[in-house]
CSV table of C-alpha atoms and ligand atoms in Angstrom, one decimal:
chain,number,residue,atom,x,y,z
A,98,UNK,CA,0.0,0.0,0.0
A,99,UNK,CA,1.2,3.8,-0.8
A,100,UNK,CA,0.0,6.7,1.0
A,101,UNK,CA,-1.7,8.2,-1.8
A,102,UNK,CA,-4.0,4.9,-1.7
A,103,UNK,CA,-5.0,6.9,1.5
A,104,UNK,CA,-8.6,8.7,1.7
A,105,UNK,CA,-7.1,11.4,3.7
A,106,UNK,CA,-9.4,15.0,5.0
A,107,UNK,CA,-9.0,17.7,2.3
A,108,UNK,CA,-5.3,19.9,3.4
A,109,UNK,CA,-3.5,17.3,4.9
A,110,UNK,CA,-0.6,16.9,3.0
A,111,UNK,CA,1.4,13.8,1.8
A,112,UNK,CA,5.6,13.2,1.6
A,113,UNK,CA,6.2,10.3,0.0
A,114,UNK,CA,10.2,9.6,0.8
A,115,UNK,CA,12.1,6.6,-0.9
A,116,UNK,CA,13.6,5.7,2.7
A,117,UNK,CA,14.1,6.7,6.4
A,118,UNK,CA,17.5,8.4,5.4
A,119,UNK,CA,15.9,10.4,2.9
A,120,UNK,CA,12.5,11.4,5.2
A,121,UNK,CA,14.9,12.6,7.7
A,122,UNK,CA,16.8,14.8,5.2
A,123,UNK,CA,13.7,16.0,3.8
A,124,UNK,CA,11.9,16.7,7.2
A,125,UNK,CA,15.2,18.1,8.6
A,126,UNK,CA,15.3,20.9,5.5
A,127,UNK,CA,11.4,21.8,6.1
A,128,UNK,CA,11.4,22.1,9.8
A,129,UNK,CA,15.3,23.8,9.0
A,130,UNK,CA,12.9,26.7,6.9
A,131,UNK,CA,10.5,27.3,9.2
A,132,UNK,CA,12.5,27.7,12.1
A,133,UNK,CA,14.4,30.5,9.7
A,134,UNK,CA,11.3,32.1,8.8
A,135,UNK,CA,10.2,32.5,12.1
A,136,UNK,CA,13.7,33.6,13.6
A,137,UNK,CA,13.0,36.2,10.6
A,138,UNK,CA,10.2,37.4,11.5
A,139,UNK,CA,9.3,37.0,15.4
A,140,UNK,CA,13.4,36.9,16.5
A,141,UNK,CA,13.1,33.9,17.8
A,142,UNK,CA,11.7,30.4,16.8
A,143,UNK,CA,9.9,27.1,19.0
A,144,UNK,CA,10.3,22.9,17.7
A,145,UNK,CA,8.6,20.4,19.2
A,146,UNK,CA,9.5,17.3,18.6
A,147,UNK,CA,9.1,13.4,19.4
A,148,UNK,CA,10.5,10.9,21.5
A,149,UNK,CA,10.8,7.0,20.7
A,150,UNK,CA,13.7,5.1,18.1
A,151,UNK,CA,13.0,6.8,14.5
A,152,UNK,CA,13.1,10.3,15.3
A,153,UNK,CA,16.6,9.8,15.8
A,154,UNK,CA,17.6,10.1,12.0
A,155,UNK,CA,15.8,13.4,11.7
A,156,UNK,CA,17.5,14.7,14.8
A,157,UNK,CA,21.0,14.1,12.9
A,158,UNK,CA,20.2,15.7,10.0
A,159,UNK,CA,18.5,18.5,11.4
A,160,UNK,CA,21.2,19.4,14.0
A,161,UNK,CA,23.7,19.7,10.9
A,162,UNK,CA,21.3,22.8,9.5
A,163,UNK,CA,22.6,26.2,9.5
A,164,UNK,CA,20.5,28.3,11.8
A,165,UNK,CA,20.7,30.9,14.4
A,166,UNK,CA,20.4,28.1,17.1
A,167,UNK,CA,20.7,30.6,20.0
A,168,UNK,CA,17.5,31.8,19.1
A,169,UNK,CA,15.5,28.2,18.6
A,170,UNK,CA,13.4,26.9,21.5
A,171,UNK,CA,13.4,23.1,21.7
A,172,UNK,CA,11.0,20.6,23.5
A,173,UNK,CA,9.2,17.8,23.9
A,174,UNK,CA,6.0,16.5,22.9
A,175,UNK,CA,6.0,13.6,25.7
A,176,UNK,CA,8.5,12.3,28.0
A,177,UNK,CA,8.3,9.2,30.2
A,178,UNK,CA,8.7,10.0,33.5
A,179,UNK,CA,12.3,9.3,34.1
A,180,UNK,CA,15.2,10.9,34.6
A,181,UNK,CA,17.7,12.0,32.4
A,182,UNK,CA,20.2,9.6,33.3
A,183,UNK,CA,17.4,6.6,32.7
A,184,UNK,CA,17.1,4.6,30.0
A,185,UNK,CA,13.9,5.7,28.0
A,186,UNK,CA,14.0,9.4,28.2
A,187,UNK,CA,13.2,11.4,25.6
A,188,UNK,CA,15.0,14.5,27.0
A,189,UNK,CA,18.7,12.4,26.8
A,190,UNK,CA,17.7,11.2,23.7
A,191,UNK,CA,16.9,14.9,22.3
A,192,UNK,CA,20.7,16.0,23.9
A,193,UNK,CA,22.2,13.2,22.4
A,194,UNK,CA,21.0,13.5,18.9
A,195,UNK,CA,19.5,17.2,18.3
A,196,UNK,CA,21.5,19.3,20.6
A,197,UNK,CA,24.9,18.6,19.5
A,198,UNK,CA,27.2,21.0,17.5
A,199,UNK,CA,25.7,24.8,16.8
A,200,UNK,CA,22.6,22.9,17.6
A,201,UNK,CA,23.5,22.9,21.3
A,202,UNK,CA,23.1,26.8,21.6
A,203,UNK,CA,19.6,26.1,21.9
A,204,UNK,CA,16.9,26.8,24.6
A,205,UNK,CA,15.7,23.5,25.7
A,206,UNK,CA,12.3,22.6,27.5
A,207,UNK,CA,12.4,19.7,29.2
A,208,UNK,CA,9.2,17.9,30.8
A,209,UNK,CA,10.8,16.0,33.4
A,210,UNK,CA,11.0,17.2,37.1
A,211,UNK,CA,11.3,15.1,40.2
A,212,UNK,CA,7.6,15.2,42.3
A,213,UNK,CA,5.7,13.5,44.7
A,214,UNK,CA,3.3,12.3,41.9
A,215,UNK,CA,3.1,12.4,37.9
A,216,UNK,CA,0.2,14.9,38.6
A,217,UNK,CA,2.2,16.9,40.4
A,218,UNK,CA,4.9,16.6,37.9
A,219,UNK,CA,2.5,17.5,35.0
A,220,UNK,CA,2.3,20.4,36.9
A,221,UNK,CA,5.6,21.8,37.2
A,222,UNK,CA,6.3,20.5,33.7
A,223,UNK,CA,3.5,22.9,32.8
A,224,UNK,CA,4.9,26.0,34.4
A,225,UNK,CA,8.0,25.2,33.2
A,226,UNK,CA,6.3,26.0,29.3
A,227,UNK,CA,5.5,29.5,30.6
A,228,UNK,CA,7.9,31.2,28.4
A,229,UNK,CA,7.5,28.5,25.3
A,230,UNK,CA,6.8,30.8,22.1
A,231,UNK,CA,3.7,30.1,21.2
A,232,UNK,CA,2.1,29.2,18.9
A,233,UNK,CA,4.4,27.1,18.5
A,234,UNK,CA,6.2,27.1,15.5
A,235,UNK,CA,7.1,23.6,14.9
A,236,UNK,CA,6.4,20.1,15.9
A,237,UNK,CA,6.9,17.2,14.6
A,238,UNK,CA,4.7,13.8,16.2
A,239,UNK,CA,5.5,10.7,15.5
A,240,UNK,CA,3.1,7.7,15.7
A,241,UNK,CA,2.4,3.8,17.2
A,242,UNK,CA,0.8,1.1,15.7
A,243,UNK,CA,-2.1,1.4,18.3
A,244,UNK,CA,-3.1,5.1,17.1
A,245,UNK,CA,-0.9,6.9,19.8
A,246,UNK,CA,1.0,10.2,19.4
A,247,UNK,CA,2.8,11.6,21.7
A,248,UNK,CA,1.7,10.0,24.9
A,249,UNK,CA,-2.0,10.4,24.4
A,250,UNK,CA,-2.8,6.6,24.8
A,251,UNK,CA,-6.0,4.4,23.9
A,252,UNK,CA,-7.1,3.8,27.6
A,253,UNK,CA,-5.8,6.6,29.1
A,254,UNK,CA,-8.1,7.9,32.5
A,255,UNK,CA,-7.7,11.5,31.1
A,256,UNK,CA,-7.8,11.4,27.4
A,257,UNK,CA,-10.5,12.6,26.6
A,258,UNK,CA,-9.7,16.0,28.7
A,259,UNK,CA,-5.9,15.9,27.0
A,260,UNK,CA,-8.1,15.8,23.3
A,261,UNK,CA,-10.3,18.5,24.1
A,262,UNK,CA,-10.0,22.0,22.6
A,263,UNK,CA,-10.6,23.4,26.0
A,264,UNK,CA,-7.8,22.2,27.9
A,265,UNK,CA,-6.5,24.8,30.4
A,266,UNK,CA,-3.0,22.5,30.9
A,267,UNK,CA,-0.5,22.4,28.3
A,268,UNK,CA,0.1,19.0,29.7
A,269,UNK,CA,-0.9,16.4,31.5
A,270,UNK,CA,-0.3,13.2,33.1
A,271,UNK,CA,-0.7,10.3,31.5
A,272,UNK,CA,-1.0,6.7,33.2
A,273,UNK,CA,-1.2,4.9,29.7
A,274,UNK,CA,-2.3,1.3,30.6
A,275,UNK,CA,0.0,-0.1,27.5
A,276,UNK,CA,2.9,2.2,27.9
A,277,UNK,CA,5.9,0.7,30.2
A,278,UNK,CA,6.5,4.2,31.5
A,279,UNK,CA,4.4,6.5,33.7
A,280,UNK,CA,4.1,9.6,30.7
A,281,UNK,CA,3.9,13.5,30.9
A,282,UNK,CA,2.3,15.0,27.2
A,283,UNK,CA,1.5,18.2,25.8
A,284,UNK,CA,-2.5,18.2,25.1
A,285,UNK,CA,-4.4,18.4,21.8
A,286,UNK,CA,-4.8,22.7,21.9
A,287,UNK,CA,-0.7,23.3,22.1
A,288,UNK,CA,0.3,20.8,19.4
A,289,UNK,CA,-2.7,21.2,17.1
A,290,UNK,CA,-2.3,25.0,16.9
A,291,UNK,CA,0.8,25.1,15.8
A,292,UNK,CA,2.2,26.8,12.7
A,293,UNK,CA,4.1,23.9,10.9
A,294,UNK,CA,2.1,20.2,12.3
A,295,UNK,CA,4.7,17.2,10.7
A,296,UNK,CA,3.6,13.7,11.1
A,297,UNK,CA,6.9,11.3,10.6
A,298,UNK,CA,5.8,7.5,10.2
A,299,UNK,CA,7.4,4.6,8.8
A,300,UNK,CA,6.8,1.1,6.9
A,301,UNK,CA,3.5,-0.6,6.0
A,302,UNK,CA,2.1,-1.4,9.8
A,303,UNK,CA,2.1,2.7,10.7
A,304,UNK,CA,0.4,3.4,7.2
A,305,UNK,CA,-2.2,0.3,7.9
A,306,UNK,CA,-2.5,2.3,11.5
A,307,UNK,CA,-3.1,5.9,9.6
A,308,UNK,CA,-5.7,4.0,7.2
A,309,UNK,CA,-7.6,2.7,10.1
A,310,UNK,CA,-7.3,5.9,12.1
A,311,UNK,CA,-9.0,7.5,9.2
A,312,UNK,CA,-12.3,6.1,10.5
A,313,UNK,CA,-11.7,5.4,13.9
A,314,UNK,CA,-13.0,7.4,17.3
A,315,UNK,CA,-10.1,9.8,18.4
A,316,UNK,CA,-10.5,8.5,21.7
A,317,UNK,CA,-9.6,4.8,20.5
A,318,UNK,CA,-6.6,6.1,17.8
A,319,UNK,CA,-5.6,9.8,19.5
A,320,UNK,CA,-3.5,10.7,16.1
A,321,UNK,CA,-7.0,10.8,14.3
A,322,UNK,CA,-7.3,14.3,16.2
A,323,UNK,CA,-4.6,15.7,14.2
A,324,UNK,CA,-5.3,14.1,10.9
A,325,UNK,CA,-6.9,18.0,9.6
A,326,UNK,CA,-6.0,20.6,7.6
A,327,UNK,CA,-2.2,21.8,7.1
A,328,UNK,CA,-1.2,18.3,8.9
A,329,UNK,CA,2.7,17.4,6.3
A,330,UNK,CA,2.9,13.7,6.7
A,331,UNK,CA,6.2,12.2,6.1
A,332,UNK,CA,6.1,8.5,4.8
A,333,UNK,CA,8.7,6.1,3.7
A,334,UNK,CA,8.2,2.1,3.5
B,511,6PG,O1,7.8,9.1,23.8
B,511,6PG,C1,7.6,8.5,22.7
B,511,6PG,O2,7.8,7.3,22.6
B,511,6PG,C2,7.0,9.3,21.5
B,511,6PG,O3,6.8,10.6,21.7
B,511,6PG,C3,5.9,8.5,20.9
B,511,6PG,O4,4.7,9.1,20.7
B,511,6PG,C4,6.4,8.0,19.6
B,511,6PG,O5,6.4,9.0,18.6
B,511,6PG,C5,5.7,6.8,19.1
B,511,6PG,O6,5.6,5.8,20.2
B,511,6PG,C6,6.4,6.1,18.0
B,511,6PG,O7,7.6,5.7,18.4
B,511,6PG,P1,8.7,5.1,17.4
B,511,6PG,O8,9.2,6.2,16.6
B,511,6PG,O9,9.8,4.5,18.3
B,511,6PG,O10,8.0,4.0,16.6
């Protein structure tokens, strides 16, 4: 199956790539622009990006890109709730792979704090946003097989509050019955608002996911919230 077999909403907006190498380099130079345009025109510019094993390509080739990194704000989507020095987080794997080079000079946002609960984390991870450009100018989600983005998870307690257009928090905690780690995500209102939305997915088993998302409840496949106009999705087998 191709993405173009796809019966996707009217704006959303298909990348075909031949291979991972080559979505990377191709999402790298898009993101790359409008992070320039916005340090152009605002001084100053805000990514968002994903966690998980194939950002980590894009991350390479977008740290390589000229910019004026000392004015780019960088964050997270999701993290687990662990620290740093843990296996599975998001915000090592970001200072590994992103903010190495020129692309160290840049402001990052990181979502993990020690608390007494993840509620409580949520909370300071949330204050900790306060000065966060917004709208944001980038971000880039990636996607599970079960529907997931970020870590809005089928089965999450709060979901439904983290979809809706009304949510107060910029994020929340998640106890994701499937996920191994207790999860802190940005909600539906701060990613789906922002300027450039990038979905990166690869192989046949995400694409069967986004075909089945197409009709599917967004409280049983969350990435069906952001399948809407202006979404750039970034496929290669
Ligand atoms: O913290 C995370 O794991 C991510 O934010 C998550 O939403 C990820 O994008 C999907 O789980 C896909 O992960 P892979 O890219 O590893 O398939």
């Amino acid at each position: 199956m191709e993405i173009s077999e796809l019966d996707l909403p009217a704006g959303v907006l298909t990348r075909p790539l031949a291979d991972g190498a080559a979505l990377a380099e191709e999402l790298a130079g898009r993101v790359a622009e409008v992070l320039r345009q916005a340090i152009d025109s605002d001084g100053r510019a805000s990514l968002l990006v994903s966690g998980g094993r194939s950002p980590v390509p894009f991350f390479e080739a977008l740290s390589a890109r000229e910019l004026d990194w000392s004015r780019v704000q960088v964050g997270l989507v999701d993290e687990r709730w662990v620290a740093p020095d843990q296996d599975g987080s998001n915000e090592a794997l970001v200072r590994r792979h992103l903010l190495r080079g020129p692309a160290a000079a840049a402001r990052f946002f990181g979502l993990y704090q020690p608390a007494a609960s993840l509620e409580e984390a949520a909370r300071l991870a949330g204050r900790s946003l306060a000065e966060l450009k917004r709208p944001v100018d980038a971000v880039v989600l990636g996607m599970g097989e079960d529907g997931h983005t970020a870590s809005l998870f089928p089965g999450s307690p709060n979901l439904a509050q983290a979809l809706a257009g009304t949510g107060a928090e910029p994020c929340m905690a998640m106890h994701a019955p499937v996920a191994p780690h207790p999860r802190i995500s940005l909600t539906w209102p701060l990613l789906a608002r922002a300027r450039l939305r990038c979905l990166a997915i690869q192989g046949p088993a995400k694409l069967e996911t986004l075909r089945q998302a197409l009709r599917a409840d967004p409280l049983r496949m969350p990435i069906r919230a952001f399948l809407g106009d202006g979404l750039e999705i970034y496929w290669s087998p």
